[in-house]
XYZ file of C-alpha atoms in Angstrom:
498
model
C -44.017 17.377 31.391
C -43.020 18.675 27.934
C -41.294 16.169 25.408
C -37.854 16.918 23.767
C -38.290 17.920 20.151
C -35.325 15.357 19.688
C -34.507 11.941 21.386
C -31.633 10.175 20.829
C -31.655 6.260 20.704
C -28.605 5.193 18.595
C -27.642 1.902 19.594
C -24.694 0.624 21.164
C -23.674 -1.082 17.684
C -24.327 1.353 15.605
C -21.778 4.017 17.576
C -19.266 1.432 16.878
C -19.972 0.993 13.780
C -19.275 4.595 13.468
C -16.406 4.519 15.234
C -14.649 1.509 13.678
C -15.485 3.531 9.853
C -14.292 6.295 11.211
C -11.135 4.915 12.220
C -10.528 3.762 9.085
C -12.503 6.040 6.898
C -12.220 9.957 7.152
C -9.491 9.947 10.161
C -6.680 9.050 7.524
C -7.419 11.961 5.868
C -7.110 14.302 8.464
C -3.901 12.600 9.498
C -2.349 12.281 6.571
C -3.350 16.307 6.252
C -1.451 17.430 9.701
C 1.427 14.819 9.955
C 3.548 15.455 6.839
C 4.355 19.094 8.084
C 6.298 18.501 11.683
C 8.844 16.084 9.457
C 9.254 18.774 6.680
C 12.733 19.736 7.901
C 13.900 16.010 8.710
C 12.311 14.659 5.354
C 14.325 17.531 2.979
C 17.527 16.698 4.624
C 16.517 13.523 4.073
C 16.482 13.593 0.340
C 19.611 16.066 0.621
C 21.738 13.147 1.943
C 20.810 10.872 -0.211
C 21.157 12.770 -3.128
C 24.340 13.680 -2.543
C 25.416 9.723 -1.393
C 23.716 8.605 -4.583
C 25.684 11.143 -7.023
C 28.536 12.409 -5.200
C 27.454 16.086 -5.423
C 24.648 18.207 -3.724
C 21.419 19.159 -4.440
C 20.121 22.656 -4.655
C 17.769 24.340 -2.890
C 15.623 24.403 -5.730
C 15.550 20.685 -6.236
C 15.089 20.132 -2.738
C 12.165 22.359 -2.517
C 10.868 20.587 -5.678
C 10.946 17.275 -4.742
C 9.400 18.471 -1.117
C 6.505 20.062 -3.014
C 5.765 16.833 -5.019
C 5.723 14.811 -2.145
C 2.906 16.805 -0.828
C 1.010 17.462 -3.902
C 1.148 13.905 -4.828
C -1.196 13.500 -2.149
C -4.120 14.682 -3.754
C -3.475 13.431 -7.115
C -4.007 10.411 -5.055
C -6.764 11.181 -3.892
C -8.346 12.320 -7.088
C -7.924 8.776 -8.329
C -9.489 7.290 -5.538
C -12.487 9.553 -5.123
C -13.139 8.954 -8.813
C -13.630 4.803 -7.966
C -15.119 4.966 -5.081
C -18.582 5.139 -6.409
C -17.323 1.631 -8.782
C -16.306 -0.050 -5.604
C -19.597 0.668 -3.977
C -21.736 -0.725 -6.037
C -19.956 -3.807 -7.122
C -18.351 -4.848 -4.248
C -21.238 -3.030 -1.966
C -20.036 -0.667 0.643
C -18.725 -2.929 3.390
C -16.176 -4.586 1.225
C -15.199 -1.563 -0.326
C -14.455 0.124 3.275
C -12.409 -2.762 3.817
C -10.635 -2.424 0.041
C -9.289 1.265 1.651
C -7.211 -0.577 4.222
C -5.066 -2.044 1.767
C -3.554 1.533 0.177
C -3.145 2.527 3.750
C -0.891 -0.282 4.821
C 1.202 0.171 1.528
C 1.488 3.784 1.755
C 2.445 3.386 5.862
C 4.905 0.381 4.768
C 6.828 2.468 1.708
C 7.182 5.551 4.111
C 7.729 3.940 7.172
C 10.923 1.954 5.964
C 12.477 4.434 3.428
C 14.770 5.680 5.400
C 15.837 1.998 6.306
C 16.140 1.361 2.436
C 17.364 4.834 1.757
C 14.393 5.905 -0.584
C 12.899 9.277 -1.153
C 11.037 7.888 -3.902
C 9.107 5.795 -1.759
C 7.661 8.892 0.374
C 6.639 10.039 -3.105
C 5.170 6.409 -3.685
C 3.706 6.478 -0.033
C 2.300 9.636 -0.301
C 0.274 8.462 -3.335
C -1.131 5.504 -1.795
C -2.448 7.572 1.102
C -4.044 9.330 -1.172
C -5.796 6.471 -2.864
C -6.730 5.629 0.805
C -8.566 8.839 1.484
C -10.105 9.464 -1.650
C -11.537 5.767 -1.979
C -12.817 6.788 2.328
C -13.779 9.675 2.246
C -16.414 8.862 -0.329
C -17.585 5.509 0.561
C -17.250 6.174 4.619
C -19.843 8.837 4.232
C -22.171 6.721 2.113
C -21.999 4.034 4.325
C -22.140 5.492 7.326
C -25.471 7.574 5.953
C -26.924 4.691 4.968
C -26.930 2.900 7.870
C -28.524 5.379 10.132
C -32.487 5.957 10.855
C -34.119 8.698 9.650
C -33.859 10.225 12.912
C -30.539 9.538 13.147
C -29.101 10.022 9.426
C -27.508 13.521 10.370
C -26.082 12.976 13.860
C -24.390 9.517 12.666
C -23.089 10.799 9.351
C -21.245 13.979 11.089
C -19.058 11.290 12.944
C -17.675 11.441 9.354
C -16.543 14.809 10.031
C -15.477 14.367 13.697
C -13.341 11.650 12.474
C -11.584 14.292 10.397
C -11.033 16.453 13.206
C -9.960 13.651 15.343
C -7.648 12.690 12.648
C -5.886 16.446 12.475
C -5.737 16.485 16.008
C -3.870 12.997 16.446
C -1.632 14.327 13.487
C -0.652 17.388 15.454
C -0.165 15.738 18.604
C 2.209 12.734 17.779
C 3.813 15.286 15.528
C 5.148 17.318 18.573
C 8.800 16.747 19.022
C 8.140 15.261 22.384
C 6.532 12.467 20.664
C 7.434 11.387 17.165
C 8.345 14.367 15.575
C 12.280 14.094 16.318
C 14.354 13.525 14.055
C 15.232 10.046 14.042
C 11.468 9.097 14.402
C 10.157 10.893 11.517
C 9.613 7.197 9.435
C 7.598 5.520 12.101
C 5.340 9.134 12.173
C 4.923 8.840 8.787
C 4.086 4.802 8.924
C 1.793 5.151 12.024
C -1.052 5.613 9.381
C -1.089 1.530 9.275
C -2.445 1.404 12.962
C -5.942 2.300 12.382
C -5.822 0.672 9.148
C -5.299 -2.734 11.029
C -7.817 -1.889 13.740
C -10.506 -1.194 10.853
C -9.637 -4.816 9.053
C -9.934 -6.591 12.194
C -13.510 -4.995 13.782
C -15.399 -4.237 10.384
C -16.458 -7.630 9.046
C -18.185 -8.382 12.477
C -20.485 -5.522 11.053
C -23.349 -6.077 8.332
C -23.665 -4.147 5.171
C -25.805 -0.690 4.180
C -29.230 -2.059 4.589
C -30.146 0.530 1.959
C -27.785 -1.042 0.019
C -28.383 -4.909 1.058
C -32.675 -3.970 0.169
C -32.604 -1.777 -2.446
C -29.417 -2.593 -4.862
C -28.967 -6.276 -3.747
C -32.964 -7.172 -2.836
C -31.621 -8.963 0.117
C -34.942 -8.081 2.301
C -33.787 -10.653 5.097
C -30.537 -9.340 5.029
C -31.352 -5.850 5.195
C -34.004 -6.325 8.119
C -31.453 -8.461 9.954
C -28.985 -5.839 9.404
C -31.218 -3.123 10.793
C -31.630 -5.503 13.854
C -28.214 -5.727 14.687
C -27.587 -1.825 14.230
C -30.548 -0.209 15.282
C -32.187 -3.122 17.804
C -35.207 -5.016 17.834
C -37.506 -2.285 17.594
C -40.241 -1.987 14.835
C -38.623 -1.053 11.709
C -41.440 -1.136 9.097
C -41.869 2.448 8.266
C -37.632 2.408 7.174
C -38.468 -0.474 5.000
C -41.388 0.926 3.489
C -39.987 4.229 2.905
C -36.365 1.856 1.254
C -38.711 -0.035 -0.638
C -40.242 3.018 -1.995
C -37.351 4.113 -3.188
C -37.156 1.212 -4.879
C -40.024 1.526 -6.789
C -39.294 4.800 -8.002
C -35.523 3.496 -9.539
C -37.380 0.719 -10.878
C -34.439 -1.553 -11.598
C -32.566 1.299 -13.211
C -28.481 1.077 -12.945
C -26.818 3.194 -10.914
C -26.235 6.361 -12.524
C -22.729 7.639 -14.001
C -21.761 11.440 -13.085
C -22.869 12.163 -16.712
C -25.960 11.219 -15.985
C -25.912 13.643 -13.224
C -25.043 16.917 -15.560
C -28.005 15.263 -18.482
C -31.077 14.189 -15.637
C -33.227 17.388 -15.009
C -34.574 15.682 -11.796
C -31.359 15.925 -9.806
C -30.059 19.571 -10.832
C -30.718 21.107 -8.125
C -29.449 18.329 -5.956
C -26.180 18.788 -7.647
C -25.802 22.688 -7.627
C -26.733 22.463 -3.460
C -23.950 19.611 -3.625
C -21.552 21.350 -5.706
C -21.752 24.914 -3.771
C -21.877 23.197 -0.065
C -19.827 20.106 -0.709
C -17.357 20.695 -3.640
C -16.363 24.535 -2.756
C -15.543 23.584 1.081
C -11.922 24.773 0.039
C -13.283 28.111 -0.943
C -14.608 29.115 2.712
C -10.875 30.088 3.365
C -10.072 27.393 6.357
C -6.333 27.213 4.701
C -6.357 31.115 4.495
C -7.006 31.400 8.319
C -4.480 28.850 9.445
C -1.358 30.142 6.828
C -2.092 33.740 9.077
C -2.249 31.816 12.325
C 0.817 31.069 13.234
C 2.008 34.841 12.440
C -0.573 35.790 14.895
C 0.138 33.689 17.529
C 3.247 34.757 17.873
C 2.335 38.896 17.271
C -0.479 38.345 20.099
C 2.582 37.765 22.725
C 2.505 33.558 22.444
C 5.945 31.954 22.951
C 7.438 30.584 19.680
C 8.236 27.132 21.533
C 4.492 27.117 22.562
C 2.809 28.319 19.479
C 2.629 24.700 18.595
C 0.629 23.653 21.544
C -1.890 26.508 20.704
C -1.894 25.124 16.743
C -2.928 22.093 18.416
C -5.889 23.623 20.125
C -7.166 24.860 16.829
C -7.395 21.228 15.642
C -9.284 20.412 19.575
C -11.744 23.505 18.895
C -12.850 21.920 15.322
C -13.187 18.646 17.257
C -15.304 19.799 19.891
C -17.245 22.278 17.407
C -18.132 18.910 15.126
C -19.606 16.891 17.993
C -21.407 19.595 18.933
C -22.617 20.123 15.599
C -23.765 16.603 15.985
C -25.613 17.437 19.064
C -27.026 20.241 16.977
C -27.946 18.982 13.690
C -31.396 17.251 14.729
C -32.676 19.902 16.579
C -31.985 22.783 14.878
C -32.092 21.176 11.667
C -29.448 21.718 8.572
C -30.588 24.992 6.944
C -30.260 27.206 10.027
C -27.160 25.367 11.020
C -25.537 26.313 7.874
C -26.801 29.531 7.052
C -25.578 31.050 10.485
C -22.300 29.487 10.282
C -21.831 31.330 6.689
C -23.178 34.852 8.197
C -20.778 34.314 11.237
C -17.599 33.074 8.831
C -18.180 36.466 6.677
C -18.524 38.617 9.785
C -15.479 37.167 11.469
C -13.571 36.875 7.876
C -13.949 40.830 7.101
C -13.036 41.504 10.887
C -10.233 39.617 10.119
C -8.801 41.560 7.224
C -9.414 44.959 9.478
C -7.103 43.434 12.132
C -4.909 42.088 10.248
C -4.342 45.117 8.540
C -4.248 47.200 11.858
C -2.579 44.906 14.416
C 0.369 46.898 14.476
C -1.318 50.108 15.328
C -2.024 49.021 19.108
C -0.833 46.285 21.146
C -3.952 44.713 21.671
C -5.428 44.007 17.884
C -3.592 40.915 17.345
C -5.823 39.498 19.895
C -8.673 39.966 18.669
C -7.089 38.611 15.488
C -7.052 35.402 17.806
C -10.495 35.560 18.913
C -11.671 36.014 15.362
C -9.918 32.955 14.264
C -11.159 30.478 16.763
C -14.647 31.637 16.227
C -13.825 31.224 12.369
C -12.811 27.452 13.170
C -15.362 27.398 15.473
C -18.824 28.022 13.190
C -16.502 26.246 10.178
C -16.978 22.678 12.398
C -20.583 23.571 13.895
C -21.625 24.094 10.066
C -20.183 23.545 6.634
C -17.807 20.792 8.116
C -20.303 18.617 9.830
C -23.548 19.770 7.941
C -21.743 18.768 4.325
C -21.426 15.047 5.563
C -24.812 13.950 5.774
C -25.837 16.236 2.907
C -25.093 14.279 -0.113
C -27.069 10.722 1.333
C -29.952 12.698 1.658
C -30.913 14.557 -1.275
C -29.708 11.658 -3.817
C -31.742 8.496 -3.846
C -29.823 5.580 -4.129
C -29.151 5.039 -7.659
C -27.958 9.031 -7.827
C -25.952 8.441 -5.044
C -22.660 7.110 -5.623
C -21.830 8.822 -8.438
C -22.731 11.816 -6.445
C -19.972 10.918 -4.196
C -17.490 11.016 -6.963
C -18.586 14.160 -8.274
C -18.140 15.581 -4.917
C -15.220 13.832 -4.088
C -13.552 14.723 -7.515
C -13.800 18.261 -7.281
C -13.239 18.833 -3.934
C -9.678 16.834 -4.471
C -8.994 19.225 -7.602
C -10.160 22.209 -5.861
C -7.386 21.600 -2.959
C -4.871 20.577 -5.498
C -5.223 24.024 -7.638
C -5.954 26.029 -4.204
C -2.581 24.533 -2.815
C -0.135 25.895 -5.879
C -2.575 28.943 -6.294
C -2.591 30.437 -3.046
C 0.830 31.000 -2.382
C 0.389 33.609 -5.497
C -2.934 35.113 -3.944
C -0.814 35.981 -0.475
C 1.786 37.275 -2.373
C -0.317 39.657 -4.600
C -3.365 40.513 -1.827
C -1.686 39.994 1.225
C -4.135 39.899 3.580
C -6.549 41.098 1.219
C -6.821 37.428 0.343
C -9.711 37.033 2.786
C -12.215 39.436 1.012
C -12.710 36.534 -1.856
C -13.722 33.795 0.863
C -15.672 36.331 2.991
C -17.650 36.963 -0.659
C -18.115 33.334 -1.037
C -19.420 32.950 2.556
C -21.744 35.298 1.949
C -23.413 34.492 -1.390
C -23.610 30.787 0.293
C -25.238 32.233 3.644
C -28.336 34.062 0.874
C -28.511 30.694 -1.073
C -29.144 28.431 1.912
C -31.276 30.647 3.563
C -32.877 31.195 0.156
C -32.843 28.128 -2.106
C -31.635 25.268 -0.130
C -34.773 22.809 1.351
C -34.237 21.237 4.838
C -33.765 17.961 5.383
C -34.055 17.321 9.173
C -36.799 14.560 9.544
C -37.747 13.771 6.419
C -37.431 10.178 4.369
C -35.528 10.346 1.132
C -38.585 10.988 -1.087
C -39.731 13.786 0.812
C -36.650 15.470 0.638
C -36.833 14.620 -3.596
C -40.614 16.513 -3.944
C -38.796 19.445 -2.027
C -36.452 19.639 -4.606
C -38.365 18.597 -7.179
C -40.075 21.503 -6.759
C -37.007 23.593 -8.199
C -36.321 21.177 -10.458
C -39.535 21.339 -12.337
C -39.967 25.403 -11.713
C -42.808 26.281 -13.934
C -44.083 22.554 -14.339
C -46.560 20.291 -12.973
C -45.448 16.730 -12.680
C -48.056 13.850 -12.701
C -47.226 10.327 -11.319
C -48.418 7.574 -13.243
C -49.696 5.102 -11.032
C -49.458 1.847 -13.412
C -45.732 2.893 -13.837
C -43.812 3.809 -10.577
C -40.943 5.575 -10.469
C -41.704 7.484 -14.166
C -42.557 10.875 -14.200
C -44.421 12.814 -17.132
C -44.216 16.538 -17.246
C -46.595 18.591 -18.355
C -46.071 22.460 -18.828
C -48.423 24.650 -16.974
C -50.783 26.629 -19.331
């Protein structure tokens, strides 16, 4: 019988492990995304009443609306600050004890918002909003690491897209509980906004029975007994010895070096390519146009003959579709590998993004357009998940080695926060002025990312971290020829080709 290109063995232990970083991790940020907006109208009368008990006269519109829009954009200033620590917590703390650090910004933020309507407080949403922030941008960085990190090299892509699921999960959970049935009326909109400290709690409680990174443990602490009796307890008691040799080469090549800062990322030739494929798949994930789709969806739900009272439930299934798309990215990634994964998704995105603006621009010509329009958006949502949104996660472990990698995460991190801080004040302006026009940009972006994948990027599937570092290595050094000097591991002489 013919053998499966791909088998899976993860282990019991490491799917939890998974799961409980998950839980903890990435799933706050996609419900802290999805459960501020079912409160919106409960929160701003909220501050109204308030106000007006507070100073005896009311506050406009205006300020209302102002204080609103803080309250979400404080968010990713939050986050901003987090992301850029996250690689400092890493390393110092290592990456288990930093996951754990994330927990405590999510129980403050949960605790201000959850009681400020007991202690009549609009200023500690603002507060709690911040914290949350802090909270995701600390785990969304160090999650992925860790999770990365503690997968096989068979293993590294399906176990760091969990990452992503978790995200998806997280939006989901948001929208659900968010439903008036649940705890979006108005006189539960404070526990809603608190319910953030439940998976906090159930992360503190399950993740110390977990080890560390054994990348981590080996290669930044030199704990070889701890990092084989880590891999033990996450992998089984198989024969690791090709993962530690292929660690411990890695080693050799940092050398004792530091870990890097992100300035070192912009001055070291070795890694530029590394972080132009980072900063174009990673960083720009805001540019794909994910926020464009869903500020049109509701309009065409409701155009293609949907119920306003249900139009919610279908919302929901949006946030179920990227769910479902991410696992099965997972089930995807080591098969297909993460070039063709990503470069189809891109080619599909355009396609469905410039059908999209026809539509859109059509639908009321014929009764029938505006469902197409809601065809072409779940198959938007649908190759977002199976590709940039699940293929990103893993991406950033792999093509950094170890002492590159945290401050890789804050680069990425960083911008990504900044990007959906500017996009969020910005793109109001772009609807107004290119109506839905606005798509052609992102449909240009998916399209110059679908040639440079398919052209430039290097796959990753199956390879050990070195590997991956000749590949790019060999764009790094275009035009060069490097030589390896054996007495000195690790440091590379170049020598121009005559």
């Amino acid at each position: 019988m013919p053998t499966l290109p791909f088998k899976p063995m993860i282990s019991w232990n490491l799917l939890l492990l998974a799961f409980v970083l998950g839980i903890g991790g990435t799933f706050q940020y996609g419900l802290q995304v999805s459960i501020i907006n079912p409160p919106a109208e409960h929160i701003k009368s909220f501050i109204s009443e308030i106000w007006l008990e507070r100073y005896s006269f009311p506050l406009s519109d205006k300020g209302v609306t102002l204080l609103w829009s803080s309250i979400v954009s404080i968010y990713s200033i939050g986050g901003l600050l987090g992301s850029m620590y996250a690689g400092y917590f890493s390393i110092r703390f290592g990456r288990k004890k930093a996951m754990l650090f994330v927990n405590i910004p999510a129980l403050l933020g949960a605790a201000l918002m959850g009681f400020s309507k007991v202690f009549g407080s609009f200023e500690m949403i603002l507060l709690g909003r911040f914290f949350s922030g802090i909270c995701a941008g600390l785990g969304l960085n160090i999650h992925v690491m860790y999770v990365g990190e503690c997968a096989p090299k068979k293993l590294r892509g399906v176990t760091a897209i969990t990452a992503s699921t978790a995200i998806a999960i997280g939006k989901s959970v948001g929208f659900a509980i968010g439903l008036e049935e649940i705890l979006g009326a108005k006189a539960l909109w404070p526990v809603l906004m608190g319910v953030s400290a439940i998976p906090a709690l159930i992360q503190m409680v399950t993740l110390p029975f977990f080890p560390d990174s054994p990348r981590y443990l080996l290669i930044d602490k030199k704990d070889k007994e701890g990092c084989v009796k880590a891999m033990k307890q996450l992998w089984g008691d198989n024969d690791h010895v090709a993962e530690i040799d292929d660690m411990i080469a890695e080693q050799e090549i940092i050398n004792g070096e530091k870990a890097k800062s992100v300035l070192d990322l912009f001055r070291d030739q070795s890694v530029r390519w590394q972080l132009i494929t980072v900063f174009l798949v990673c960083c720009c994930l805001q540019l794909i146009g994910t926020n464009a789709v869903y500020f049109y969806a509701y309009d065409i739900f409701i155009k293609a003959g949907i119920p306003f009272s249900q139009v919610r439930y279908v919302s929901l299934g949006t946030g179920i579709t990227e769910v479902i798309t991410t696992i099965l990215c997972g089930f995807l990634i080591e098969r297909a590998g993460r070039k063709p994964l990503l470069w189809t998704s891109y080619v599909t995105m355009t396609l469905a993004l410039g059908l999209l603006t026809a539509t859109l621009s059509l639908q009321e010509r014929s009764y029938w357009i505006p469902y197409c329009s809601v065809v072409l958006i779940f198959i938007f949502i649908m190759s977002f998940g199976i590709g940039p949104a699940g293929v990103s996660c893993p991406l950033p472990t792999e093509i950094f080695i170890q002492s590159y990698r945290p401050a890789a995460y804050v680069f990425s991190g960083g911008l990504s926060w900044i990007q959906l801080f500017i996009i969020g004040l910005v793109f109001p302006f772009i609807v107004d002025g290119l109506g839905t026009y606005c798509f052609i940009f992102f449909l240009l972006y998916c399209l110059f990312m679908a040639i440079f994948v398919f052209l430039v990027m290097p796959e990753t599937k199956g390879k050990t971290m070195l590997q991956i570092r000749e590949d790019f290595n060999r764009l790094n050094y275009r035009g060069k020829k490097k030589l390896i000097d054996p007495e000195k591991s690790g440091h590379m002489v170049n020598t121009t080709r005559l």
